[in-house]
Tab-separated table of N, CA and C in Angstrom:
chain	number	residue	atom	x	y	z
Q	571	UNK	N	10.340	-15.678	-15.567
Q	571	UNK	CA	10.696	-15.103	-14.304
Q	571	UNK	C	10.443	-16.140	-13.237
Q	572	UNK	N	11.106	-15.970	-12.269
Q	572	UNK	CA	11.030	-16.917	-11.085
Q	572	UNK	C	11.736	-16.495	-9.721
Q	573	UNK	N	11.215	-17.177	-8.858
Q	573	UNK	CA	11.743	-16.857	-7.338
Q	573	UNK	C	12.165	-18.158	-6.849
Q	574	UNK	N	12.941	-18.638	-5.878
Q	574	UNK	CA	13.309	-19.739	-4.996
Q	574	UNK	C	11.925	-19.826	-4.588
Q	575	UNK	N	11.525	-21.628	-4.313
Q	575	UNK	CA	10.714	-22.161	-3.500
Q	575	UNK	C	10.703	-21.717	-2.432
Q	576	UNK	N	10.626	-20.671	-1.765
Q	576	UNK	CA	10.262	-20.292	-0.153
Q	576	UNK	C	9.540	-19.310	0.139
Q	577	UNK	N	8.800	-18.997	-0.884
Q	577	UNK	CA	7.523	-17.965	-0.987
Q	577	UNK	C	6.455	-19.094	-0.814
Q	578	UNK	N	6.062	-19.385	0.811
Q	578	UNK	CA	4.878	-20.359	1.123
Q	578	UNK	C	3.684	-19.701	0.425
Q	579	UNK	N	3.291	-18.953	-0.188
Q	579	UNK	CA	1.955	-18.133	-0.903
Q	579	UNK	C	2.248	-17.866	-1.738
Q	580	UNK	N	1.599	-17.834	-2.801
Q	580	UNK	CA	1.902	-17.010	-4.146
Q	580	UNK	C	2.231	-17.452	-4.886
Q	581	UNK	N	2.971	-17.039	-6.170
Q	581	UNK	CA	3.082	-17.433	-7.410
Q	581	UNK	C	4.970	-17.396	-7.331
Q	582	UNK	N	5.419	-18.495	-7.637
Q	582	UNK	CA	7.249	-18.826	-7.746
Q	582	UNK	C	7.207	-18.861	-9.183
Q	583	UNK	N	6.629	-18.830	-10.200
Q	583	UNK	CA	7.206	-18.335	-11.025
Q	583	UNK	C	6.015	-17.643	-12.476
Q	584	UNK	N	6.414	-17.234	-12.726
Q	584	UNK	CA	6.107	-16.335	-14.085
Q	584	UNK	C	6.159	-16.154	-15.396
Q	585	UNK	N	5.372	-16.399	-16.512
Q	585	UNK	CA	6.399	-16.278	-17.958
Q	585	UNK	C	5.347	-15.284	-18.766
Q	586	UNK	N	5.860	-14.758	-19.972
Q	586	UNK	CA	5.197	-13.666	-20.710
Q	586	UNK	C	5.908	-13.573	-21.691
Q	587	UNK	N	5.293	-12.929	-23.087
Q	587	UNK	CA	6.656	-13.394	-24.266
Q	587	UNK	C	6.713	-11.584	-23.593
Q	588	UNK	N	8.479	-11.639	-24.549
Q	588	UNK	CA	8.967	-9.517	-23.872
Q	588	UNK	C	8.067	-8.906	-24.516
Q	589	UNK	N	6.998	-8.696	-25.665
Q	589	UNK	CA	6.494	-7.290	-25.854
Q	589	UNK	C	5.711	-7.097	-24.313
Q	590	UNK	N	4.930	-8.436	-24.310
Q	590	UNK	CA	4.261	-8.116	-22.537
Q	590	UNK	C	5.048	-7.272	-21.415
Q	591	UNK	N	6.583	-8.145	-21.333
Q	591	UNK	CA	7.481	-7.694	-20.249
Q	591	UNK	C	7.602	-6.022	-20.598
Q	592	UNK	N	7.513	-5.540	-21.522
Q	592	UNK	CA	7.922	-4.526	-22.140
Q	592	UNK	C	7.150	-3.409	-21.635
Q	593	UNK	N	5.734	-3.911	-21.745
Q	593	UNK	CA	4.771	-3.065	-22.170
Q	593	UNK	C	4.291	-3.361	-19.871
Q	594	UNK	N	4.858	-4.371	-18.762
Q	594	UNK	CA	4.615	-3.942	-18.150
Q	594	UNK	C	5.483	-3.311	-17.351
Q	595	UNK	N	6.755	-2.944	-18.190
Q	595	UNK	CA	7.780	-2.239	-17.212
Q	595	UNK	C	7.231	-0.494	-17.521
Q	596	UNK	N	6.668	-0.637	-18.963
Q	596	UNK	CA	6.105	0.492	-18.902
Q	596	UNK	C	4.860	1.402	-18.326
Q	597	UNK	N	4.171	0.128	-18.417
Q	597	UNK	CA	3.471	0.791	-17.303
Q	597	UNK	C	3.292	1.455	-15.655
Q	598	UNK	N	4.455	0.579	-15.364
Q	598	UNK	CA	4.872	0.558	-13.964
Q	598	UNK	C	5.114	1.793	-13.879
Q	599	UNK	N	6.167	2.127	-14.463
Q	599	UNK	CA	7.120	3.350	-14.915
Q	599	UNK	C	6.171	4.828	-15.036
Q	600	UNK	N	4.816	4.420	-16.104
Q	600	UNK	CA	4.116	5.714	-16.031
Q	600	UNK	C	3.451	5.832	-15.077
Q	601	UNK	N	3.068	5.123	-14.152
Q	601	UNK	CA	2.236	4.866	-12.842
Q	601	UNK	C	2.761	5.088	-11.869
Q	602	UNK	N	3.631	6.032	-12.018
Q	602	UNK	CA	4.949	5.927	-10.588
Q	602	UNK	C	6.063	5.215	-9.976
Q	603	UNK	N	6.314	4.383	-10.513
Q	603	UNK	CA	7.287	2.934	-10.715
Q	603	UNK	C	8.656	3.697	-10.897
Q	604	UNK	N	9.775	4.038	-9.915
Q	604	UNK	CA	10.850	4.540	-10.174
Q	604	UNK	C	11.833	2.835	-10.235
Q	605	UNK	N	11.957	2.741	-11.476
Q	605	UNK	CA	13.486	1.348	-11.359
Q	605	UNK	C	14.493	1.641	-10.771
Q	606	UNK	N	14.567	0.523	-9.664
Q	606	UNK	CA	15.533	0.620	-9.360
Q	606	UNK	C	17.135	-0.184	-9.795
Q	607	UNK	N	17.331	-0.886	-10.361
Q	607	UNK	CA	17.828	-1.556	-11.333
Q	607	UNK	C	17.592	-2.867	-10.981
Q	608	UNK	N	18.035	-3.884	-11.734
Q	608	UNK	CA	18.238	-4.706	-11.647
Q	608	UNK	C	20.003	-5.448	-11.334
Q	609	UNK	N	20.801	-6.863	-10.881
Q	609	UNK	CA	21.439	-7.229	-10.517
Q	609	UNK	C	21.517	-8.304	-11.019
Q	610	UNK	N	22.780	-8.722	-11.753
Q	610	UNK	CA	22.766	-10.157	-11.824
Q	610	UNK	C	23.110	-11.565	-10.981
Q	611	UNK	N	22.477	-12.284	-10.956
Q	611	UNK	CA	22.608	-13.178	-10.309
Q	611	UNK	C	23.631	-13.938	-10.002
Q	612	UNK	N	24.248	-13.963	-8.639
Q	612	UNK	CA	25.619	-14.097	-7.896
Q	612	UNK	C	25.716	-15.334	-7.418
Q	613	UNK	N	26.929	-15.989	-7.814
Q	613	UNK	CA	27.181	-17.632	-7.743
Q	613	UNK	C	27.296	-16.919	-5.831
Q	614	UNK	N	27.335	-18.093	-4.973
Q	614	UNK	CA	26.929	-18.052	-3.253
Q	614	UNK	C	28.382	-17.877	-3.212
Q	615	UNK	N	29.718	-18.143	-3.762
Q	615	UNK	CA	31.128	-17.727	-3.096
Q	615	UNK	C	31.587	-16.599	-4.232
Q	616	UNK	N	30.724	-15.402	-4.603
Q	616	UNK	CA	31.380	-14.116	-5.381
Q	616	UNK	C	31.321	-12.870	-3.912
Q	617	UNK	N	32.849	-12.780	-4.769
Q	617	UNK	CA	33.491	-11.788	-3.860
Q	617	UNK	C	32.843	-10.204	-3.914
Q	618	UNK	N	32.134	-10.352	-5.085
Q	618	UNK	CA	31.547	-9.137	-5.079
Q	618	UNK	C	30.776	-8.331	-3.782
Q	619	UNK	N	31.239	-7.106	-3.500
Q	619	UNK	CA	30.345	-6.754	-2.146
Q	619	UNK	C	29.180	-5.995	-2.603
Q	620	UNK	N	29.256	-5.387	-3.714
Q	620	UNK	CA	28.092	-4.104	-4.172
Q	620	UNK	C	28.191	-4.166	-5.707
Q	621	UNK	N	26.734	-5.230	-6.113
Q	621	UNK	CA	26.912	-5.520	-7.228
Q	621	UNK	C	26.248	-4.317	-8.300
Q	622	UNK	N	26.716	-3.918	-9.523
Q	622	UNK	CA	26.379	-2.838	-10.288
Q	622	UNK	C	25.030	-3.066	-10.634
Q	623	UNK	N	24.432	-1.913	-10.545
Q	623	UNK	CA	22.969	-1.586	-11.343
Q	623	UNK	C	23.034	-2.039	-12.772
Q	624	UNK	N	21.998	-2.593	-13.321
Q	624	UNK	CA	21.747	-2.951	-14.624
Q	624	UNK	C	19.997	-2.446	-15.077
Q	625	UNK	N	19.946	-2.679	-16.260
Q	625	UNK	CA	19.064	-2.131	-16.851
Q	625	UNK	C	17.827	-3.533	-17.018
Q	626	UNK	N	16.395	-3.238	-17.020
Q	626	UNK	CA	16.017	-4.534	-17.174
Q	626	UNK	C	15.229	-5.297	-18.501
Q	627	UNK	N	16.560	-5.545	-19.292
Q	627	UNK	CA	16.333	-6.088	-20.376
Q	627	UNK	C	16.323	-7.474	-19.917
Q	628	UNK	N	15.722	-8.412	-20.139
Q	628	UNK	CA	16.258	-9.674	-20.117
Q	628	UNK	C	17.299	-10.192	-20.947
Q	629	UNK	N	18.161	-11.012	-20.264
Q	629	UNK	CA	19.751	-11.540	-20.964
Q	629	UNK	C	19.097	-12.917	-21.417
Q	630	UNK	N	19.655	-13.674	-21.989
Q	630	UNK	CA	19.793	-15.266	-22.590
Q	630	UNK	C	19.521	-16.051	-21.170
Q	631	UNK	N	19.327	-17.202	-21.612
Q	631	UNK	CA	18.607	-18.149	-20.754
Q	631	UNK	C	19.648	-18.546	-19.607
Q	632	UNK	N	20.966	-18.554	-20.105
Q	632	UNK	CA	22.165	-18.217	-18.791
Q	632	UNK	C	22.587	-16.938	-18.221
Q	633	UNK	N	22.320	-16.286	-18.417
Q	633	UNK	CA	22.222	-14.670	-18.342
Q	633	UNK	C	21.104	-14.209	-17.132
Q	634	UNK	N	20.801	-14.371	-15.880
Q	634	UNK	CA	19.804	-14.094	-15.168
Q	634	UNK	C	20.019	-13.276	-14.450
Q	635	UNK	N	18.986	-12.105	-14.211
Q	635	UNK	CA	18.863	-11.025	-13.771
Q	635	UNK	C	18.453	-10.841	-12.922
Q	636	UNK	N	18.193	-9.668	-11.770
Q	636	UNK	CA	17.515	-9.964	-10.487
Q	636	UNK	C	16.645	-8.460	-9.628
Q	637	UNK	N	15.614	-8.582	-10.075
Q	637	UNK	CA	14.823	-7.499	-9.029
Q	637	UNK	C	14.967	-7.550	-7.914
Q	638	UNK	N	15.367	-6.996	-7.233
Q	638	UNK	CA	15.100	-7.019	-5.675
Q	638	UNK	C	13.630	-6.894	-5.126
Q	639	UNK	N	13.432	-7.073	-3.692
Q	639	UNK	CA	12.361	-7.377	-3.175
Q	639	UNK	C	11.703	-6.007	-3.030
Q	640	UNK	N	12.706	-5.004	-2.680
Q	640	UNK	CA	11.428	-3.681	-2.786
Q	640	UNK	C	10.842	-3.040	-3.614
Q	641	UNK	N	12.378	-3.272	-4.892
Q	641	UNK	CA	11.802	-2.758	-5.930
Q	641	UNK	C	10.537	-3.442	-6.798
Q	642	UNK	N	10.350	-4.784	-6.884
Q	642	UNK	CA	9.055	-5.922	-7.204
Q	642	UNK	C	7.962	-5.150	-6.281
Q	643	UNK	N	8.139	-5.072	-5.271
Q	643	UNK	CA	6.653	-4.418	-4.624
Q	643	UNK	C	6.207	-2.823	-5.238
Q	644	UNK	N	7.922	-2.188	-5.156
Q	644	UNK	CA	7.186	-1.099	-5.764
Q	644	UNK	C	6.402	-0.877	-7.119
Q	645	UNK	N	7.221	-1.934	-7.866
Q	645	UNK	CA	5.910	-2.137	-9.034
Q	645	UNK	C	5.093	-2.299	-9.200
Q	646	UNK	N	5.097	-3.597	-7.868
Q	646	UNK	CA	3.744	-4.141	-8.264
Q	646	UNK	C	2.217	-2.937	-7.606
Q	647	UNK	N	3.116	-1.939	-7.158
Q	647	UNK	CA	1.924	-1.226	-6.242
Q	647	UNK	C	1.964	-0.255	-7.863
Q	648	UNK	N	2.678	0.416	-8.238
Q	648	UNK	CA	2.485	1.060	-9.293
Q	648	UNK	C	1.157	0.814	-10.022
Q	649	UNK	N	2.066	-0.889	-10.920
Q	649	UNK	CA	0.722	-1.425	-11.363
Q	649	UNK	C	-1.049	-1.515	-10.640
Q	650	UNK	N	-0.970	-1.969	-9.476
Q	650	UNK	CA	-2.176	-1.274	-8.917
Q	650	UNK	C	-2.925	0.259	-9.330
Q	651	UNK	N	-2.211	0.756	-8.861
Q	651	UNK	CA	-2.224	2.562	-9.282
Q	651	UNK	C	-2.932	2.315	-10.784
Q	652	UNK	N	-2.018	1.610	-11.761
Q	652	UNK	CA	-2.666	1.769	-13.242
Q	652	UNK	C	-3.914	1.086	-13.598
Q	653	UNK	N	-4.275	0.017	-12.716
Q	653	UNK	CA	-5.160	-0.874	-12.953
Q	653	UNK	C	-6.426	0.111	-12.679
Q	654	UNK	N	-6.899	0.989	-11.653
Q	654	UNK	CA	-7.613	2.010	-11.150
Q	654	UNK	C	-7.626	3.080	-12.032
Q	655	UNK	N	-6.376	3.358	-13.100
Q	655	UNK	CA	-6.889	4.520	-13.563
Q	655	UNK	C	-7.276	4.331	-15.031
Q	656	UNK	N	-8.064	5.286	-15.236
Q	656	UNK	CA	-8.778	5.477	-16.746
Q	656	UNK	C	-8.050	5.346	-18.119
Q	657	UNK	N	-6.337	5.741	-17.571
Q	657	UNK	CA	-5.882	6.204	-19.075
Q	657	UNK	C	-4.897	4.685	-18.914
Q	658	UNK	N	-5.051	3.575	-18.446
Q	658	UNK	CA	-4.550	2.371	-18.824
Q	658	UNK	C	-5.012	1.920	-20.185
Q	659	UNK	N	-6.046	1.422	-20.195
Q	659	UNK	CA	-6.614	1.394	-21.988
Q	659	UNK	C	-6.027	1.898	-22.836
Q	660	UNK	N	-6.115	3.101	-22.432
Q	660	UNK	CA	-5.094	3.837	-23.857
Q	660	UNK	C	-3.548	3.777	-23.711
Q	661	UNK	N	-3.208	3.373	-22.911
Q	661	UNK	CA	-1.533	2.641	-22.884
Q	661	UNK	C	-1.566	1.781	-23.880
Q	662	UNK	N	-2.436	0.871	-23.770
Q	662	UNK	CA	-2.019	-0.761	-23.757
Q	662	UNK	C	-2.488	-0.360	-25.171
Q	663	UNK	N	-3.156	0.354	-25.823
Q	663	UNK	CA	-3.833	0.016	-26.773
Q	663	UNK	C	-2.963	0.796	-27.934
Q	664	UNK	N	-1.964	1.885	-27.610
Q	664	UNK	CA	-1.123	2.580	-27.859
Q	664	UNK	C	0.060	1.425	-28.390
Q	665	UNK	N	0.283	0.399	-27.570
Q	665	UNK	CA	1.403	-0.424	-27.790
Q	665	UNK	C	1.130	-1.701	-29.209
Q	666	UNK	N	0.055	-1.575	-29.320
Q	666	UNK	CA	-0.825	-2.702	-30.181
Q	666	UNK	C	-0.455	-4.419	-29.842
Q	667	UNK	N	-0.665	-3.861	-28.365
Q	667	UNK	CA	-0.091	-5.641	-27.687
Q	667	UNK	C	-1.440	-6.182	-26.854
Q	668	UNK	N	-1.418	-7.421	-27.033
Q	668	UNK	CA	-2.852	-7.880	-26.136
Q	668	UNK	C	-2.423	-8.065	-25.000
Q	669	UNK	N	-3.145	-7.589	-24.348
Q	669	UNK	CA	-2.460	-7.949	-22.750
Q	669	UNK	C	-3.895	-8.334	-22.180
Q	670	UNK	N	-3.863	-9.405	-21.486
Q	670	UNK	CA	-5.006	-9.982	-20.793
Q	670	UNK	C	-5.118	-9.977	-19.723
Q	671	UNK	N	-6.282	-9.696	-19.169
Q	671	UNK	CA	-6.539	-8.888	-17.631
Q	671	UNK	C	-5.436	-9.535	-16.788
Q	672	UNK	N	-6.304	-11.269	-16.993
Q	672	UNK	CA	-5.251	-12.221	-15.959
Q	672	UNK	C	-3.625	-11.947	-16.079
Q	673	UNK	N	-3.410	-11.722	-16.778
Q	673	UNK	CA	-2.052	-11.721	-17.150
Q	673	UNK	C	-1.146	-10.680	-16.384
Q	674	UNK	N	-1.830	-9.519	-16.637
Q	674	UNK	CA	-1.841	-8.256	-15.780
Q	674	UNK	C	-1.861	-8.391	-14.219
Q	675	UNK	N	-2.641	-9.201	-13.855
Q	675	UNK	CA	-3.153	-9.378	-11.958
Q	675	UNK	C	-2.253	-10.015	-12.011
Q	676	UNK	N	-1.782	-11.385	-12.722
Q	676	UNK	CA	-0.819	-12.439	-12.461
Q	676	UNK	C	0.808	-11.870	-11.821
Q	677	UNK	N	0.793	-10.768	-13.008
Q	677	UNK	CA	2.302	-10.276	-12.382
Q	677	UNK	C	2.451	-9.430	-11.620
Q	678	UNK	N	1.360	-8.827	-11.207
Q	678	UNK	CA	0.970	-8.022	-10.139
Q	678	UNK	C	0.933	-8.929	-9.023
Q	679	UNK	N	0.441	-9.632	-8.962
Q	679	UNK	CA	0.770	-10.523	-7.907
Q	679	UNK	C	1.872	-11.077	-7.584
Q	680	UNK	N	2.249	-11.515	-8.625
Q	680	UNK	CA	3.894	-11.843	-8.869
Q	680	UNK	C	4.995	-11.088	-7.954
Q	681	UNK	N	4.689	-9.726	-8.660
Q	681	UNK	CA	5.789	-8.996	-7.997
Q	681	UNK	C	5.529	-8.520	-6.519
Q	682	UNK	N	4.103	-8.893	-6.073
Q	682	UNK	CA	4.076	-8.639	-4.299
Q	682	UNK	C	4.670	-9.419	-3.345
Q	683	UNK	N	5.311	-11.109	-4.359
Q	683	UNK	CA	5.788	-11.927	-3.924
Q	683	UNK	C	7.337	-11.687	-3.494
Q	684	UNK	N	7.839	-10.374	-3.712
Q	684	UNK	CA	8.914	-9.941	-3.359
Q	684	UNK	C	10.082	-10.286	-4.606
Q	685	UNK	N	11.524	-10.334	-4.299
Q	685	UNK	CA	12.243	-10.231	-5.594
Q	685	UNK	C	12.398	-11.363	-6.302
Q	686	UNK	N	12.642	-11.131	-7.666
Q	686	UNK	CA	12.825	-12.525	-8.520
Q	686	UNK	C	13.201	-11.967	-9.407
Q	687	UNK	N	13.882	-13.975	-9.943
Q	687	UNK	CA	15.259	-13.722	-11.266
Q	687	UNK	C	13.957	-13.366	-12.559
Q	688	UNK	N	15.127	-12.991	-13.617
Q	688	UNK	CA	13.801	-13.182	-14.590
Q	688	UNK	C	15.491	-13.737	-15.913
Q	689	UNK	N	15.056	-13.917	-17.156
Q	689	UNK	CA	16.006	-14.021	-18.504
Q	689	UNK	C	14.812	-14.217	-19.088
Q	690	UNK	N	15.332	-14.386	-20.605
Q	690	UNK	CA	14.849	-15.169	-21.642
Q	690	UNK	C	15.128	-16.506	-21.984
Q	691	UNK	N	13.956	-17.025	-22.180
Q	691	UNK	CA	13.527	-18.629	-22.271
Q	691	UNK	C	14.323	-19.187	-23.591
Q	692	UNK	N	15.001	-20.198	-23.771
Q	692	UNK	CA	15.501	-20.534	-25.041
Q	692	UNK	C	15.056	-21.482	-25.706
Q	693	UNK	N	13.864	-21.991	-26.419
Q	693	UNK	CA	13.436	-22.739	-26.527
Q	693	UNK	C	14.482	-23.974	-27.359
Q	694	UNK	N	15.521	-23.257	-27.400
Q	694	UNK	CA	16.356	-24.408	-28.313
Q	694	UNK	C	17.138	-25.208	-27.291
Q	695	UNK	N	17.050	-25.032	-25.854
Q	695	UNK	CA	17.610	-25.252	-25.229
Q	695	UNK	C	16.576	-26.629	-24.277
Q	696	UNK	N	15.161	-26.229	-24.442
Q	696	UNK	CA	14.300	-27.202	-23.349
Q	696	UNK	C	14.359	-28.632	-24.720
């Protein structure tokens, strides 16, 4: 995941293998997190005026997707919400995925940084 260089604070970019991504869209989601979709990412001369809602799977490493800025905050406040409550543990532990505190604050922070692209990394490609 990543944002343009013009977030003077914070974190521009992000990575996590997907069970993580998975396991924090879900949490968001049980924490009050309504998605709002996601958008794919628009060359600067598309004629498009009102681009369609998408779902947020990540696409291939050319394939980039795009949270918007309110919806990233509203997650990231969600996630707050879950971090405070009791029955997080038993989420995470439900999923049989390690998720590490930092990891957790990281994209929480992440997403206060307002909207950003995200895909999947291709390692056949770096």
């Amino acid at each position: 995941m990543f944002r343009e260089a013009r977030v003077p604070k914070g974190r521009n970019r992000f990575s996590c293998p997907l069970p993580i991504w998975e396991l924090l869209w879900e949490i968001g989601h049980a924490f009050g997190w309504q998605p709002a979709g996601t958008t794919y990412v628009r060359p600067a001369n598309s004629g498009v005026q009102v681009a369609a809602r998408r779902n947020y799977r990540p696409g291939g490493s050319q394939d980039h997707k795009l949270v918007d800025e309110q919806d990233a905050v509203a997650w990231a406040r969600a996630l707050e919400a879950a971090k405070a409550s009791p029955h997080l543990a038993a989420i995470v532990a439900a999923r049989s995925v390690e998720l590490l505190a930092g990891t957790f604050d990281e994209f929480t922070e992440f997403c206060y940084g307002g909207a950003f692209s995200f895909s999947v990394w291709d390692d056949a490609e770096s």
